[in-house]
Amino acid sequence: MILFKYLEIIGHFSYGFCVVIWLFRFANQDRRNSYLQEWSRKLLHILGVQIEISGKVNHRTSGVLYVSNHISWLDIHVINAWHPMRFVAKKEVGEWPIFGWFAKQINTLFIDRQRRGDSKNVSKQMVQALGNGDHICIFPEGTSSNGDHVLPFKPNLFQAALEAQVSCQPISLSYTDSTSGKISYGPAFTGDMGLLESIANTLKAAPIKVNLVIIEECESRLDRKSLSGEAWGKINSSRTIKN
């Protein structure tokens, strides 16, 4: 069964590679988003992950900064299965085999957290992209947790929302066992864990339900620290999981 799942995953990535190589070049952004959403939903299905969405979002044609807690490499695919967008990811993601290549093709912005001042450079790129109407998601914890709690937010990238004068939309993610409703640690991608190990853990823990909660937009416009603090509070209070 596990072997069959791995073959399915390999086949799905091969299909995604062909879509990006042959179809992306002829598609407008809406069509690309449709391909990405369909591919992400299929990946989650193969892995035994079901999405449950609650809350409503204001659909905007203007730029939006989305803010989420971070648990797994799956988070990006969960969000894209709901609403395709651009992401800010750590530089190392761009170096992953296959996943890194895909991340580059969907215009991911990469940040080098070891390089002093790189967040300012990325923030400038975000301001321009948000001003052009892009929807961008950040994971301001700066790392992933096992899902027990939300780590403190780093406020630097929130500056982009203030400078671009766009909405800041928090969303929260939590992974639970589909049967017991308790927190599932299968998708967690923490420490020195490798990607293949995390995929194996996810398959073993299936079926899994991922709860995506769309929260009210942040209202703070004082500074990036107050904005990040409000986003953290909204995301932290929205998560109702059992240990």
C-alpha positions as YAML, in Angstrom:
chain: A
units: angstrom
residues:
- id: 1
  name: MET
  ca: [0.00, 0.00, 0.00]
- id: 2
  name: ILE
  ca: [2.76, 2.45, 0.96]
- id: 3
  name: LEU
  ca: [4.72, 1.52, -2.17]
- id: 4
  name: PHE
  ca: [1.66, 2.23, -4.30]
- id: 5
  name: LYS
  ca: [1.31, 5.62, -2.62]
- id: 6
  name: TYR
  ca: [4.93, 6.48, -3.42]
- id: 7
  name: LEU
  ca: [4.33, 5.53, -7.04]
- id: 8
  name: GLU
  ca: [1.25, 7.76, -7.06]
- id: 9
  name: ILE
  ca: [3.29, 10.66, -5.66]
- id: 10
  name: ILE
  ca: [6.02, 10.18, -8.27]
- id: 11
  name: GLY
  ca: [3.41, 10.06, -11.03]
- id: 12
  name: HIS
  ca: [1.70, 13.18, -9.71]
- id: 13
  name: PHE
  ca: [4.94, 15.13, -9.62]
- id: 14
  name: SER
  ca: [5.74, 13.97, -13.14]
- id: 15
  name: TYR
  ca: [2.34, 15.27, -14.25]
- id: 16
  name: GLY
  ca: [2.98, 18.58, -12.46]
- id: 17
  name: PHE
  ca: [6.36, 18.88, -14.16]
- id: 18
  name: CYS
  ca: [4.73, 18.45, -17.57]
- id: 19
  name: VAL
  ca: [2.03, 21.02, -16.73]
- id: 20
  name: VAL
  ca: [4.61, 23.63, -15.75]
- id: 21
  name: ILE
  ca: [6.90, 22.93, -18.71]
- id: 22
  name: TRP
  ca: [4.24, 22.73, -21.43]
- id: 23
  name: LEU
  ca: [1.09, 24.49, -20.25]
- id: 24
  name: PHE
  ca: [2.25, 27.32, -17.97]
- id: 25
  name: ARG
  ca: [3.95, 29.15, -20.82]
- id: 26
  name: PHE
  ca: [0.66, 29.45, -22.72]
- id: 27
  name: ALA
  ca: [-1.60, 30.18, -19.74]
- id: 28
  name: ASN
  ca: [-2.62, 33.47, -18.13]
- id: 29
  name: GLN
  ca: [-2.39, 33.84, -14.35]
- id: 30
  name: ASP
  ca: [-5.97, 32.72, -13.72]
- id: 31
  name: ARG
  ca: [-5.41, 29.54, -15.69]
- id: 32
  name: ARG
  ca: [-2.09, 28.91, -13.92]
- id: 33
  name: ASN
  ca: [-3.84, 29.30, -10.58]
- id: 34
  name: SER
  ca: [-6.45, 26.78, -11.69]
- id: 35
  name: TYR
  ca: [-3.74, 24.25, -12.60]
- id: 36
  name: LEU
  ca: [-2.00, 24.86, -9.28]
- id: 37
  name: GLN
  ca: [-5.18, 24.49, -7.24]
- id: 38
  name: GLU
  ca: [-6.13, 21.26, -9.00]
- id: 39
  name: TRP
  ca: [-2.62, 19.82, -8.57]
- id: 40
  name: SER
  ca: [-2.50, 20.73, -4.86]
- id: 41
  name: ARG
  ca: [-5.91, 19.18, -4.17]
- id: 42
  name: LYS
  ca: [-4.84, 15.96, -5.88]
- id: 43
  name: LEU
  ca: [-1.59, 15.83, -3.89]
- id: 44
  name: LEU
  ca: [-3.50, 16.13, -0.62]
- id: 45
  name: HIS
  ca: [-5.89, 13.40, -1.74]
- id: 46
  name: ILE
  ca: [-3.00, 11.05, -2.50]
- id: 47
  name: LEU
  ca: [-1.50, 11.72, 0.93]
- id: 48
  name: GLY
  ca: [-4.81, 11.11, 2.68]
- id: 49
  name: VAL
  ca: [-5.28, 14.71, 3.81]
- id: 50
  name: GLN
  ca: [-8.75, 16.27, 3.73]
- id: 51
  name: ILE
  ca: [-9.30, 20.04, 4.01]
- id: 52
  name: GLU
  ca: [-12.01, 21.55, 6.16]
- id: 53
  name: ILE
  ca: [-12.44, 25.30, 5.64]
- id: 54
  name: SER
  ca: [-14.28, 27.66, 7.96]
- id: 55
  name: GLY
  ca: [-14.76, 31.42, 7.88]
- id: 56
  name: LYS
  ca: [-15.15, 33.78, 4.96]
- id: 57
  name: VAL
  ca: [-12.65, 35.89, 3.07]
- id: 58
  name: ASN
  ca: [-13.27, 39.19, 1.31]
- id: 59
  name: HIS
  ca: [-12.41, 38.46, -2.31]
- id: 60
  name: ARG
  ca: [-10.28, 41.35, -3.51]
- id: 61
  name: THR
  ca: [-8.66, 42.28, -6.80]
- id: 62
  name: SER
  ca: [-6.12, 44.37, -4.89]
- id: 63
  name: GLY
  ca: [-3.08, 42.95, -3.12]
- id: 64
  name: VAL
  ca: [-3.50, 41.07, 0.17]
- id: 65
  name: LEU
  ca: [-0.95, 39.91, 2.72]
- id: 66
  name: TYR
  ca: [-2.00, 36.54, 4.14]
- id: 67
  name: VAL
  ca: [-0.46, 35.41, 7.42]
- id: 68
  name: SER
  ca: [-0.42, 31.81, 8.66]
- id: 69
  name: ASN
  ca: [1.12, 29.67, 11.34]
- id: 70
  name: HIS
  ca: [3.56, 27.07, 10.02]
- id: 71
  name: ILE
  ca: [3.60, 23.34, 10.75]
- id: 72
  name: SER
  ca: [4.52, 21.45, 7.62]
- id: 73
  name: TRP
  ca: [5.86, 21.54, 4.07]
- id: 74
  name: LEU
  ca: [2.22, 20.68, 3.27]
- id: 75
  name: ASP
  ca: [1.00, 24.10, 4.45]
- id: 76
  name: ILE
  ca: [1.73, 25.72, 1.08]
- id: 77
  name: HIS
  ca: [-0.18, 23.01, -0.78]
- id: 78
  name: VAL
  ca: [-3.10, 23.22, 1.65]
- id: 79
  name: ILE
  ca: [-3.37, 26.98, 1.12]
- id: 80
  name: ASN
  ca: [-2.98, 26.64, -2.65]
- id: 81
  name: ALA
  ca: [-5.73, 24.00, -2.68]
- id: 82
  name: TRP
  ca: [-7.97, 26.65, -1.13]
- id: 83
  name: HIS
  ca: [-6.72, 29.83, -2.79]
- id: 84
  name: PRO
  ca: [-3.55, 29.88, -4.97]
- id: 85
  name: MET
  ca: [-1.11, 32.67, -4.13]
- id: 86
  name: ARG
  ca: [2.57, 33.56, -3.84]
- id: 87
  name: PHE
  ca: [4.63, 32.65, -0.78]
- id: 88
  name: VAL
  ca: [7.69, 33.81, 1.07]
- id: 89
  name: ALA
  ca: [9.83, 30.80, 1.97]
- id: 90
  name: LYS
  ca: [13.26, 30.25, 3.47]
- id: 91
  name: LYS
  ca: [16.10, 30.07, 0.96]
- id: 92
  name: GLU
  ca: [16.68, 26.37, 1.67]
- id: 93
  name: VAL
  ca: [13.28, 25.48, 0.17]
- id: 94
  name: GLY
  ca: [14.52, 26.63, -3.23]
- id: 95
  name: GLU
  ca: [17.35, 24.08, -2.94]
- id: 96
  name: TRP
  ca: [15.06, 21.07, -2.32]
- id: 97
  name: PRO
  ca: [14.90, 18.55, -5.16]
- id: 98
  name: ILE
  ca: [11.67, 18.80, -7.17]
- id: 99
  name: PHE
  ca: [9.81, 20.92, -4.57]
- id: 100
  name: GLY
  ca: [12.37, 23.71, -4.88]
- id: 101
  name: TRP
  ca: [12.02, 23.76, -8.64]
- id: 102
  name: PHE
  ca: [8.22, 23.92, -8.37]
- id: 103
  name: ALA
  ca: [8.49, 26.73, -5.80]
- id: 104
  name: LYS
  ca: [10.54, 28.80, -8.23]
- id: 105
  name: GLN
  ca: [8.07, 28.24, -11.06]
- id: 106
  name: ILE
  ca: [5.18, 29.69, -9.02]
- id: 107
  name: ASN
  ca: [7.16, 32.86, -8.22]
- id: 108
  name: THR
  ca: [7.98, 32.12, -4.58]
- id: 109
  name: LEU
  ca: [10.01, 34.83, -2.85]
- id: 110
  name: PHE
  ca: [12.99, 33.39, -0.96]
- id: 111
  name: ILE
  ca: [14.44, 34.87, 2.21]
- id: 112
  name: ASP
  ca: [17.89, 34.10, 3.60]
- id: 113
  name: ARG
  ca: [17.38, 34.22, 7.36]
- id: 114
  name: GLN
  ca: [21.11, 33.82, 7.96]
- id: 115
  name: ARG
  ca: [21.90, 36.95, 5.95]
- id: 116
  name: ARG
  ca: [21.53, 40.12, 7.95]
- id: 117
  name: GLY
  ca: [19.14, 42.60, 6.39]
- id: 118
  name: ASP
  ca: [17.73, 40.21, 3.79]
- id: 119
  name: SER
  ca: [14.21, 40.66, 5.20]
- id: 120
  name: LYS
  ca: [14.36, 44.31, 4.09]
- id: 121
  name: ASN
  ca: [15.19, 43.26, 0.54]
- id: 122
  name: VAL
  ca: [12.35, 40.74, 0.47]
- id: 123
  name: SER
  ca: [9.98, 43.29, 2.02]
- id: 124
  name: LYS
  ca: [10.73, 45.72, -0.83]
- id: 125
  name: GLN
  ca: [9.89, 43.01, -3.37]
- id: 126
  name: MET
  ca: [6.69, 42.29, -1.49]
- id: 127
  name: VAL
  ca: [5.63, 45.94, -1.51]
- id: 128
  name: GLN
  ca: [5.99, 46.06, -5.28]
- id: 129
  name: ALA
  ca: [4.16, 42.76, -5.78]
- id: 130
  name: LEU
  ca: [1.33, 43.69, -3.40]
- id: 131
  name: GLY
  ca: [1.01, 47.02, -5.18]
- id: 132
  name: ASN
  ca: [0.57, 45.09, -8.42]
- id: 133
  name: GLY
  ca: [-2.34, 43.18, -6.90]
- id: 134
  name: ASP
  ca: [-0.56, 39.96, -5.88]
- id: 135
  name: HIS
  ca: [-1.74, 37.86, -2.96]
- id: 136
  name: ILE
  ca: [1.23, 36.81, -0.82]
- id: 137
  name: CYS
  ca: [1.39, 34.53, 2.20]
- id: 138
  name: ILE
  ca: [4.03, 34.65, 4.92]
- id: 139
  name: PHE
  ca: [4.84, 32.31, 7.82]
- id: 140
  name: PRO
  ca: [6.12, 34.83, 10.37]
- id: 141
  name: GLU
  ca: [7.13, 32.26, 13.00]
- id: 142
  name: GLY
  ca: [10.26, 31.92, 10.89]
- id: 143
  name: THR
  ca: [10.25, 28.14, 11.35]
- id: 144
  name: SER
  ca: [7.76, 25.30, 11.71]
- id: 145
  name: SER
  ca: [6.30, 23.90, 14.94]
- id: 146
  name: ASN
  ca: [4.81, 20.49, 15.69]
- id: 147
  name: GLY
  ca: [1.35, 22.11, 15.81]
- id: 148
  name: ASP
  ca: [0.93, 22.18, 19.59]
- id: 149
  name: HIS
  ca: [1.12, 25.96, 19.71]
- id: 150
  name: VAL
  ca: [1.87, 29.08, 17.67]
- id: 151
  name: LEU
  ca: [5.41, 30.38, 18.04]
- id: 152
  name: PRO
  ca: [6.08, 34.15, 18.42]
- id: 153
  name: PHE
  ca: [5.90, 36.11, 15.17]
- id: 154
  name: LYS
  ca: [8.81, 38.01, 13.65]
- id: 155
  name: PRO
  ca: [7.34, 41.38, 12.63]
- id: 156
  name: ASN
  ca: [9.73, 42.42, 9.84]
- id: 157
  name: LEU
  ca: [7.74, 41.31, 6.80]
- id: 158
  name: PHE
  ca: [4.51, 42.89, 8.10]
- id: 159
  name: GLN
  ca: [6.05, 46.22, 7.08]
- id: 160
  name: ALA
  ca: [5.20, 45.37, 3.48]
- id: 161
  name: ALA
  ca: [1.45, 45.46, 4.19]
- id: 162
  name: LEU
  ca: [1.77, 48.87, 5.81]
- id: 163
  name: GLU
  ca: [3.85, 50.38, 3.01]
- id: 164
  name: ALA
  ca: [1.70, 48.87, 0.25]
- id: 165
  name: GLN
  ca: [-1.46, 49.87, 2.17]
- id: 166
  name: VAL
  ca: [-3.11, 46.48, 1.70]
- id: 167
  name: SER
  ca: [-5.20, 44.23, 3.94]
- id: 168
  name: CYS
  ca: [-3.57, 41.78, 6.35]
- id: 169
  name: GLN
  ca: [-5.59, 38.55, 6.40]
- id: 170
  name: PRO
  ca: [-4.75, 35.94, 9.08]
- id: 171
  name: ILE
  ca: [-5.48, 32.26, 8.51]
- id: 172
  name: SER
  ca: [-4.73, 29.35, 10.82]
- id: 173
  name: LEU
  ca: [-3.86, 25.72, 10.14]
- id: 174
  name: SER
  ca: [-4.12, 22.66, 12.35]
- id: 175
  name: TYR
  ca: [-3.79, 18.99, 11.48]
- id: 176
  name: THR
  ca: [-5.94, 16.44, 13.29]
- id: 177
  name: ASP
  ca: [-6.56, 12.71, 13.18]
- id: 178
  name: SER
  ca: [-9.70, 12.18, 11.12]
- id: 179
  name: THR
  ca: [-11.00, 9.53, 13.52]
- id: 180
  name: SER
  ca: [-10.17, 10.82, 17.00]
- id: 181
  name: GLY
  ca: [-10.10, 14.56, 16.32]
- id: 182
  name: LYS
  ca: [-6.85, 14.82, 18.27]
- id: 183
  name: ILE
  ca: [-3.82, 16.66, 16.98]
- id: 184
  name: SER
  ca: [-1.87, 14.76, 14.33]
- id: 185
  name: TYR
  ca: [1.90, 15.07, 14.39]
- id: 186
  name: GLY
  ca: [2.29, 13.14, 11.13]
- id: 187
  name: PRO
  ca: [2.65, 16.19, 8.84]
- id: 188
  name: ALA
  ca: [4.92, 18.14, 11.25]
- id: 189
  name: PHE
  ca: [8.21, 19.12, 9.61]
- id: 190
  name: THR
  ca: [10.56, 20.11, 12.41]
- id: 191
  name: GLY
  ca: [14.20, 20.02, 13.42]
- id: 192
  name: ASP
  ca: [16.54, 18.11, 11.11]
- id: 193
  name: MET
  ca: [13.76, 16.02, 9.60]
- id: 194
  name: GLY
  ca: [14.16, 15.29, 5.90]
- id: 195
  name: LEU
  ca: [11.40, 15.75, 3.35]
- id: 196
  name: LEU
  ca: [11.13, 12.02, 2.52]
- id: 197
  name: GLU
  ca: [10.84, 11.21, 6.23]
- id: 198
  name: SER
  ca: [8.04, 13.76, 6.60]
- id: 199
  name: ILE
  ca: [6.19, 12.34, 3.59]
- id: 200
  name: ALA
  ca: [6.46, 8.85, 5.12]
- id: 201
  name: ASN
  ca: [5.17, 10.13, 8.47]
- id: 202
  name: THR
  ca: [2.21, 11.78, 6.75]
- id: 203
  name: LEU
  ca: [1.28, 8.61, 4.88]
- id: 204
  name: LYS
  ca: [1.51, 6.54, 8.08]
- id: 205
  name: ALA
  ca: [-0.71, 9.02, 9.99]
- id: 206
  name: ALA
  ca: [-3.43, 9.19, 7.30]
- id: 207
  name: PRO
  ca: [-6.32, 9.81, 7.19]
- id: 208
  name: ILE
  ca: [-5.69, 13.36, 8.37]
- id: 209
  name: LYS
  ca: [-7.94, 16.41, 8.44]
- id: 210
  name: VAL
  ca: [-6.41, 19.86, 8.08]
- id: 211
  name: ASN
  ca: [-8.50, 22.69, 9.48]
- id: 212
  name: LEU
  ca: [-8.03, 25.98, 7.64]
- id: 213
  name: VAL
  ca: [-9.68, 28.86, 9.46]
- id: 214
  name: ILE
  ca: [-10.15, 32.21, 7.72]
- id: 215
  name: ILE
  ca: [-10.06, 34.89, 10.41]
- id: 216
  name: GLU
  ca: [-11.20, 38.52, 10.42]
- id: 217
  name: GLU
  ca: [-8.74, 40.94, 8.85]
- id: 218
  name: CYS
  ca: [-6.33, 42.77, 11.10]
- id: 219
  name: GLU
  ca: [-7.21, 46.37, 11.90]
- id: 220
  name: SER
  ca: [-3.95, 47.65, 13.36]
- id: 221
  name: ARG
  ca: [-2.06, 50.17, 11.23]
- id: 222
  name: LEU
  ca: [0.18, 51.68, 13.93]
- id: 223
  name: ASP
  ca: [3.38, 49.77, 13.15]
- id: 224
  name: ARG
  ca: [4.58, 46.32, 12.14]
- id: 225
  name: LYS
  ca: [4.93, 45.11, 15.73]
- id: 226
  name: SER
  ca: [1.33, 45.90, 16.62]
- id: 227
  name: LEU
  ca: [0.15, 44.40, 13.32]
- id: 228
  name: SER
  ca: [2.10, 41.17, 13.89]
- id: 229
  name: GLY
  ca: [0.87, 41.02, 17.48]
- id: 230
  name: GLU
  ca: [-2.75, 41.32, 16.38]
- id: 231
  name: ALA
  ca: [-2.26, 38.62, 13.71]
- id: 232
  name: TRP
  ca: [-0.62, 36.28, 16.24]
- id: 233
  name: GLY
  ca: [-3.48, 36.76, 18.71]
- id: 234
  name: LYS
  ca: [-6.16, 36.08, 16.11]
- id: 235
  name: ILE
  ca: [-4.42, 32.96, 14.79]
- id: 236
  name: ASN
  ca: [-3.64, 31.60, 18.25]
- id: 237
  name: SER
  ca: [-7.20, 32.03, 19.52]
- id: 238
  name: SER
  ca: [-8.74, 30.44, 16.41]
- id: 239
  name: ARG
  ca: [-7.11, 27.07, 16.92]
- id: 240
  name: THR
  ca: [-9.26, 24.55, 18.81]
- id: 241
  name: ILE
  ca: [-7.44, 21.23, 18.86]
- id: 242
  name: LYS
  ca: [-7.24, 18.39, 21.35]
- id: 243
  name: ASN
  ca: [-3.91, 17.01, 22.54]
...
